[in-house]
Short mmCIF file of C-alpha atoms in Angstrom, two decimals:
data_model
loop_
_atom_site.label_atom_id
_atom_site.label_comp_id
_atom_site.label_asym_id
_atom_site.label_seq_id
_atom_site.Cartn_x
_atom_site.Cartn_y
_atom_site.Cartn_z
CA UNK A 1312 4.81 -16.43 5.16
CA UNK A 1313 4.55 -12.55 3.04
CA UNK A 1314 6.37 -14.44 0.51
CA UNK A 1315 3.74 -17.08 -0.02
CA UNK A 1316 0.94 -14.34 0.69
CA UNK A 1317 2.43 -12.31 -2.08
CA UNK A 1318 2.24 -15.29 -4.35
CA UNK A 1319 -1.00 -16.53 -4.11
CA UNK A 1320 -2.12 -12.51 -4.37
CA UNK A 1321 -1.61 -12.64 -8.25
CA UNK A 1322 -3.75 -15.44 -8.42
CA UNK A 1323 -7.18 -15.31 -9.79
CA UNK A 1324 -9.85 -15.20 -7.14
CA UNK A 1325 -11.63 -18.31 -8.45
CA UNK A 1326 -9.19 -20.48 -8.35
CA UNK A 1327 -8.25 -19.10 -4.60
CA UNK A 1328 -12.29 -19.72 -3.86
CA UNK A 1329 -12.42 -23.70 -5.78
CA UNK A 1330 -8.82 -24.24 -3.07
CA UNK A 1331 -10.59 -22.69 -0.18
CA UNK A 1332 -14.04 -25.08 -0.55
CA UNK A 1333 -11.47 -28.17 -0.23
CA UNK A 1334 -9.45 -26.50 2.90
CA UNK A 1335 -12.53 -25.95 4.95
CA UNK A 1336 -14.07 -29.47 4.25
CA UNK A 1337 -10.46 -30.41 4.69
CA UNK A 1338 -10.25 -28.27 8.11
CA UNK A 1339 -13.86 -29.78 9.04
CA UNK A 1340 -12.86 -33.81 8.97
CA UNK A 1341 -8.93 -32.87 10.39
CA UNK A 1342 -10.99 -31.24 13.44
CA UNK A 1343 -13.19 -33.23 15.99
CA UNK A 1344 -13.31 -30.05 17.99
CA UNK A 1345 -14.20 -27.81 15.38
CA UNK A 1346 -16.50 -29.99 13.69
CA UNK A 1347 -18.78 -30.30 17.33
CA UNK A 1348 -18.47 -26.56 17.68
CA UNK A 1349 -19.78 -25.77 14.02
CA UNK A 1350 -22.84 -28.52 14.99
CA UNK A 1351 -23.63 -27.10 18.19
CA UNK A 1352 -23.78 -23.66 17.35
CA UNK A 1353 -26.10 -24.44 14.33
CA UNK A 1354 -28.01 -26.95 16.69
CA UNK A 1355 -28.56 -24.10 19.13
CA UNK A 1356 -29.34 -21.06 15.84
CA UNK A 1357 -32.63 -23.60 15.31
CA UNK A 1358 -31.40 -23.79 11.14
CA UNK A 1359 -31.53 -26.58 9.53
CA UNK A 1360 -28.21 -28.55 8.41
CA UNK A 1361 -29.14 -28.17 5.04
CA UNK A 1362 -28.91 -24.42 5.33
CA UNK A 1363 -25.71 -23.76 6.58
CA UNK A 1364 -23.56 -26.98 4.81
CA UNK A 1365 -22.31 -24.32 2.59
CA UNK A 1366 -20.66 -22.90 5.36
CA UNK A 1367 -17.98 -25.27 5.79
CA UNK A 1368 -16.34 -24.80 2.15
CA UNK A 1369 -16.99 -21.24 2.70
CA UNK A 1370 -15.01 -20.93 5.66
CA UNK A 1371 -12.01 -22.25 3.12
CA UNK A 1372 -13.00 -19.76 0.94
CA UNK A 1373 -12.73 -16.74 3.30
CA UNK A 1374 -8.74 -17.88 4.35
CA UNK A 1375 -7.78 -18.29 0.95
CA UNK A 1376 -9.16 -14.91 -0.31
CA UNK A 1377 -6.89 -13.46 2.28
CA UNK A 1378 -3.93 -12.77 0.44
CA UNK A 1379 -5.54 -11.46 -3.05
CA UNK A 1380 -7.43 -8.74 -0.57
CA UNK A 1381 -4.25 -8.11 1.47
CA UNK A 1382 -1.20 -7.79 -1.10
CA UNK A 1383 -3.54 -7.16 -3.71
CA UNK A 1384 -1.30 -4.15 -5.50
CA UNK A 1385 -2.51 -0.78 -4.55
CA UNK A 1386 -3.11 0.06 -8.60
CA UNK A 1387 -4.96 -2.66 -9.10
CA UNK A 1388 -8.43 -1.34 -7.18
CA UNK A 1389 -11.76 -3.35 -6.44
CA UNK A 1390 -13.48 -2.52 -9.43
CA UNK A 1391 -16.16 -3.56 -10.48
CA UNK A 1392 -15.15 -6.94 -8.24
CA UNK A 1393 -17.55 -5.32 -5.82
CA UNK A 1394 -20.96 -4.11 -5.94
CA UNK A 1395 -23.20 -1.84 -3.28
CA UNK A 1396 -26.95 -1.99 -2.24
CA UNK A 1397 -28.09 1.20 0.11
CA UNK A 1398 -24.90 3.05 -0.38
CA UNK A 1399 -27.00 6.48 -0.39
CA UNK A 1400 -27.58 5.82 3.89
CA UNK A 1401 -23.53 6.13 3.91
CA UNK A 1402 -23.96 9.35 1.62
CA UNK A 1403 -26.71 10.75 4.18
CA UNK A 1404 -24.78 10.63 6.95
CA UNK A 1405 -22.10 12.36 5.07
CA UNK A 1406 -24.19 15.10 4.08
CA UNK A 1407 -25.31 15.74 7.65
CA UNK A 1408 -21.30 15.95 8.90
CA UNK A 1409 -21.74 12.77 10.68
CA UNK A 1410 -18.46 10.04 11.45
CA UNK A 1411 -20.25 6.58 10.69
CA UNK A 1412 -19.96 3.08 12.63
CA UNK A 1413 -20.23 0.14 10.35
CA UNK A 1414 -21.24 -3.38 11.84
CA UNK A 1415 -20.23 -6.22 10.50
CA UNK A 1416 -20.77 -10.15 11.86
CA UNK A 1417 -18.74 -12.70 11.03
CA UNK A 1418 -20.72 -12.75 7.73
CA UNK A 1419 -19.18 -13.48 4.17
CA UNK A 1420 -16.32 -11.50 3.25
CA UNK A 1421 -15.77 -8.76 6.04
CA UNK A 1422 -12.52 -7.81 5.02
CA UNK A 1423 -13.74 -6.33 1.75
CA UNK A 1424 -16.32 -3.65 2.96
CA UNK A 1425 -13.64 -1.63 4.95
CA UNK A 1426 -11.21 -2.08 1.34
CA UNK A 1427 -13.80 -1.48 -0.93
CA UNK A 1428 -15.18 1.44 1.19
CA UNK A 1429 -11.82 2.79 1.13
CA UNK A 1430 -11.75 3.24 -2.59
CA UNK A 1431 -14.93 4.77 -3.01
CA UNK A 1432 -15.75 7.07 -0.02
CA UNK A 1433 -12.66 8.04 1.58
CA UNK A 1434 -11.31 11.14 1.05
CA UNK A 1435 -7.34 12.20 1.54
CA UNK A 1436 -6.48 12.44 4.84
CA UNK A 1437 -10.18 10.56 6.02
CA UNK A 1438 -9.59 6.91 5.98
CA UNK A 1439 -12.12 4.58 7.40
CA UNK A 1440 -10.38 3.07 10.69
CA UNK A 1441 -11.01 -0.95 11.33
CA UNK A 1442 -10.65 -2.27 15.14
CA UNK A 1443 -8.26 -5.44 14.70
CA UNK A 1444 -6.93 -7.64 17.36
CA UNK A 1445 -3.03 -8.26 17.19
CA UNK A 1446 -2.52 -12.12 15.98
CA UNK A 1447 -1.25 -14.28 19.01
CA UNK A 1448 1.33 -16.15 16.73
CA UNK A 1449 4.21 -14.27 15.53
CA UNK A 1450 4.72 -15.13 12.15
CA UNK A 1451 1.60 -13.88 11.52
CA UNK A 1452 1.72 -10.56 13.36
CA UNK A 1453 3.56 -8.59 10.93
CA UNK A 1454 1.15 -9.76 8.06
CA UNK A 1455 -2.25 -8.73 10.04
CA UNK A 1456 -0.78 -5.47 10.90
CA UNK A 1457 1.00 -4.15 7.52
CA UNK A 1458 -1.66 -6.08 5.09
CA UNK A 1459 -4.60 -4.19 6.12
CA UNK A 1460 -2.66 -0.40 6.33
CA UNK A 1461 -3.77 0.28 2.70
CA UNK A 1462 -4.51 3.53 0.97
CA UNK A 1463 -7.67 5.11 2.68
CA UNK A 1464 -7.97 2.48 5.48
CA UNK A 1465 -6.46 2.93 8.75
CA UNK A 1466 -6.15 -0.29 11.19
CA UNK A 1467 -6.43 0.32 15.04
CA UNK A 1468 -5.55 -2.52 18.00
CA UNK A 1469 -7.87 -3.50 19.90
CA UNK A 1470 -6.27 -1.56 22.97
CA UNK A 1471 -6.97 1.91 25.06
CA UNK A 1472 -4.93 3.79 22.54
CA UNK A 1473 -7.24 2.00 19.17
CA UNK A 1474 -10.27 2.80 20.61
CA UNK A 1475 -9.30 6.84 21.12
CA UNK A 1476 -7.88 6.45 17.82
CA UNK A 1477 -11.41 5.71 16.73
CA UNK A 1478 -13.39 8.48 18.69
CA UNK A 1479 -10.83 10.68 16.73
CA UNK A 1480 -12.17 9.53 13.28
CA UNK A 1481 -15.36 9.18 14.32
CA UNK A 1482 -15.62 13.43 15.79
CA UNK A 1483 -13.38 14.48 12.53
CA UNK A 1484 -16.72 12.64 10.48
CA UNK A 1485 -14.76 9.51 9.41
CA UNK A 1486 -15.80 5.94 9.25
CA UNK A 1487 -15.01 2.99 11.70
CA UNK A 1488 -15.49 -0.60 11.15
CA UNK A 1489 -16.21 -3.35 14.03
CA UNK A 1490 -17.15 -7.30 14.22
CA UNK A 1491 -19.68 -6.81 17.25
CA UNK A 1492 -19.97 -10.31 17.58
CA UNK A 1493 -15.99 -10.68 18.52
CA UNK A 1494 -15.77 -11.64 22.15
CA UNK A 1495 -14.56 -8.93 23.81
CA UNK A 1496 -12.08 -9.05 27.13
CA UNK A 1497 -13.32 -9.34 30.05
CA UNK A 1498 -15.39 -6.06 31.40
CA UNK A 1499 -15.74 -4.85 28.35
CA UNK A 1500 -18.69 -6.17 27.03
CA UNK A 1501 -21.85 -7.51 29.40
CA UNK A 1502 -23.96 -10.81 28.67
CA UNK A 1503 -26.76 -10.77 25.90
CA UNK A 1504 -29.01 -13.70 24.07
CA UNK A 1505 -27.42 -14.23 20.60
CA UNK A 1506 -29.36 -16.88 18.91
CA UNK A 1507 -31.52 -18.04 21.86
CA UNK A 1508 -28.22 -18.14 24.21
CA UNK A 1509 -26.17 -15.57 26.17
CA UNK A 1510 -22.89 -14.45 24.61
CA UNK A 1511 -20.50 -11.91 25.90
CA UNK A 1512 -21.02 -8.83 23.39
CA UNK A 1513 -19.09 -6.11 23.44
CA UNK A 1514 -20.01 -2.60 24.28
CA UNK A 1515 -17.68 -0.92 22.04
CA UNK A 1516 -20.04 0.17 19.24
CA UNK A 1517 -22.89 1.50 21.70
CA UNK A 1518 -19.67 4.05 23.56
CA UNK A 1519 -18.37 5.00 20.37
CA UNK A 1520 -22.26 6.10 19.33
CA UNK A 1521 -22.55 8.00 22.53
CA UNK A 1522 -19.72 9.78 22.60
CA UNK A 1523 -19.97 11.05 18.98
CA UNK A 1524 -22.97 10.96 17.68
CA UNK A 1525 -22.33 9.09 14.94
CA UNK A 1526 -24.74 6.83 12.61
CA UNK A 1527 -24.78 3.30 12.99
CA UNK A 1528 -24.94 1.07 10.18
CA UNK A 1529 -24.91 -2.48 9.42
CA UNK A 1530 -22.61 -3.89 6.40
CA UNK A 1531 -21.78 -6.92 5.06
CA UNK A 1532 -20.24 -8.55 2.33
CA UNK A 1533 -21.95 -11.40 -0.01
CA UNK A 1534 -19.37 -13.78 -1.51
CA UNK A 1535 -20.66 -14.54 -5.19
CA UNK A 1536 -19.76 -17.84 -6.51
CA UNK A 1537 -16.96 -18.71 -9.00
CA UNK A 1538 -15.11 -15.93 -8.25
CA UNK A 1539 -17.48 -13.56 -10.00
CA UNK A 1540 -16.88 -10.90 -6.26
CA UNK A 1541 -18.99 -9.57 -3.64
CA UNK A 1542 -22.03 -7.61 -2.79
CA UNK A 1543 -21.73 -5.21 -0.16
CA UNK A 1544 -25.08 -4.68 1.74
CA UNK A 1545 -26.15 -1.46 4.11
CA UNK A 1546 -28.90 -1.00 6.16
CA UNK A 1547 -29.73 1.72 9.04
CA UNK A 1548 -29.56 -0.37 12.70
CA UNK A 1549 -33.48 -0.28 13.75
CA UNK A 1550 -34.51 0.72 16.09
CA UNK A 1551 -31.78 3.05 17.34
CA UNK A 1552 -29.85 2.63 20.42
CA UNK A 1553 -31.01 3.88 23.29
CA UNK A 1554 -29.54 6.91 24.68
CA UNK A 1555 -28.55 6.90 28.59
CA UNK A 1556 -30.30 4.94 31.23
CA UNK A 1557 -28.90 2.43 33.64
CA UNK A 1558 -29.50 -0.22 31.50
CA UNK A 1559 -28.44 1.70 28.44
CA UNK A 1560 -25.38 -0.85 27.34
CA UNK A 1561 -27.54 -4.26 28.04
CA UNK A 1562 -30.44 -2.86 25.91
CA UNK A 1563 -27.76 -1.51 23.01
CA UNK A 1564 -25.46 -4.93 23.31
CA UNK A 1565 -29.61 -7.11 23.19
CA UNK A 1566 -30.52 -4.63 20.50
CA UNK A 1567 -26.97 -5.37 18.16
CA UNK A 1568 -27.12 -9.15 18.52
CA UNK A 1569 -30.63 -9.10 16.99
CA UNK A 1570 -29.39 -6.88 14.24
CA UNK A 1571 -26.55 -9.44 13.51
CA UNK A 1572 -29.10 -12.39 14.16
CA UNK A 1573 -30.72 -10.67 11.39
CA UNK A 1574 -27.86 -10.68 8.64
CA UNK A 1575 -27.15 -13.77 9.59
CA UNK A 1576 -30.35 -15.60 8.87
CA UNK A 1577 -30.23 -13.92 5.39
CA UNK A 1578 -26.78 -16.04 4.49
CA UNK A 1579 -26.29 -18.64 6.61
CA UNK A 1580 -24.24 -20.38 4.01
CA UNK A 1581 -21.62 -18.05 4.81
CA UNK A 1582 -21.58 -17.21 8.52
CA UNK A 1583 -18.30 -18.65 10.23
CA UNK A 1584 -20.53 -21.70 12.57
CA UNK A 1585 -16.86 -22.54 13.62
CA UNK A 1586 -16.49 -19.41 15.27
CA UNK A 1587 -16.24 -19.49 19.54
CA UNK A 1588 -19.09 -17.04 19.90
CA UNK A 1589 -19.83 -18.22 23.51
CA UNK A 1590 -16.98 -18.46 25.04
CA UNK A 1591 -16.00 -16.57 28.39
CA UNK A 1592 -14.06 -13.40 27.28
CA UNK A 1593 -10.36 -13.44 28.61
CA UNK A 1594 -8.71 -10.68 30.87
CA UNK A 1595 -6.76 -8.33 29.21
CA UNK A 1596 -5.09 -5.42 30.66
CA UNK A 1597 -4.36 -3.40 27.83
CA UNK A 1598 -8.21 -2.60 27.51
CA UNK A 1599 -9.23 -2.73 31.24
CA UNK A 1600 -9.40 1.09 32.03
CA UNK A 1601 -12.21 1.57 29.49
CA UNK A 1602 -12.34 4.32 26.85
CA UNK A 1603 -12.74 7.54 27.39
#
């Protein structure tokens, strides 16, 4: 599986895109159960069809742009393959000493913020640390967990010893990166609407905030057609979350859906409909202390 990874790496990112449009449509008619979870989570979002029909290709597009991101050669950088909007709120936060949290939906191409964020505001020693969960199948394993160690970005599981891993970063004035809208495992996360219906949301981000006082900010990344690259998009997360309280991780995990609600409804056309988003979490042991 590295071996064909490798391969397709060298190939241009167009040509990866134009294949991934056919293996989502592809993915789409081969799947009866996939196809009636894309529909009912657009059904339940209120959008139109119309608006989010993109998103099936697109879904194609984000597997297949998998290996040029992740065996990309390390001296053969980003570039000018990626573009940023609001980068001066990341350069504030610097400036005041502060470790930043960066969250990013299911939205576009999320694997190329943390990369290209690498390259441009990491310093030696200060990588930005992503939260990643372990693949389930074993021939994949080795490829999640060596592809995304590259130079300036540090990958943590999704365990007790990831998440101190990222309070580390985060008090030394590093960056993290999390998908808020991953279902987390079971008491770790409490029930909040996302898109006019409950989902289990994780409480992850709002901890990690507490504990450190770090900024939160919102980032995703725009796919731009025919290969052309991506546009990476900050914003501040308004309003803040709320500081203590009894209700303090409800509000924060309400508060964070309606911020990825929001990035959402500005690309539809690229927000993974397929995705279980509202499914009961599973029990996992490995996280069931908590963080401290």
């Amino acid at each position: 599986m590295q071996t064909l990874f490798r391969f397709l790496s060298h190939w241009p990112l167009g040509l990866l895109h134009a294949i991934g449009f056919f293996l989502g449509w592809a993915t789409w008619w081969a799947s009866p159960t996939y196809r009636r979870r894309f529909r009912e989570n657009v059904a339940q979002s209120g959008l139109p069809w119309s608006a989010v029909r993109p998103a099936v290709g697109a879904a194609g597009k984000m597997v297949m742009e998998l290996p040029w991101l992740w065996f990309r050669p390390a001296d053969r950088p980003l570039g000018d393959k990626v573009r940023w909007l609001n980068s001066e709120l990341i350069e504030e936060a610097k400036r005041q000493g502060r470790g930043v949290i960066f969250l990013t939906p299911h939205l576009g191409c999320f694997e190329v913020t943390a990369q290209s964020y690498a390259e441009l505001f990491t310093e030696p020693g200060k990588p930005i640390t992503v939260l990643y969960r372990p693949a389930r199948k074993a021939a994949i394993r080795p490829i999640v967990e060596t592809a995304r160690r590259r130079p300036g970005l540090a990958a943590a599981p999704a365990s007790l010893a990831g998440v101190r891993q990222m309070i580390r970063a985060l008090r030394q004035g590093q960056a993290v990166g999390l998908l808020p809208d991953q279902v987390p495992p079971e008491g770790l996360g409490v029930w909040a609407p996302f898109l006019g219906r409950p989902a289990y949301t994780m409480t992850l981000a709002s901890r990690l905030a507490q504990q450190t006082g770090a900024a939160v900010l919102l980032v995703w990344g725009e796919r731009l057609p025919r290969g052309r690259g991506y546009v990476v998009r900050v914003d501040a997360l308004e309003p803040a979350l709320p500081e203590g309280g009894a209700d303090q991780a409800q509000s924060a995990a309400a508060l964070i859906n309606r911020a990825m609600e929001r990035l959402i409804l500005q690309c539809p056309e690229q927000y993974l409909w397929g995705y279980h988003r509202y499914k009961e979490p599973r029990h996992d042991t490995a996280l069931s202390g908590g963080a401290t």
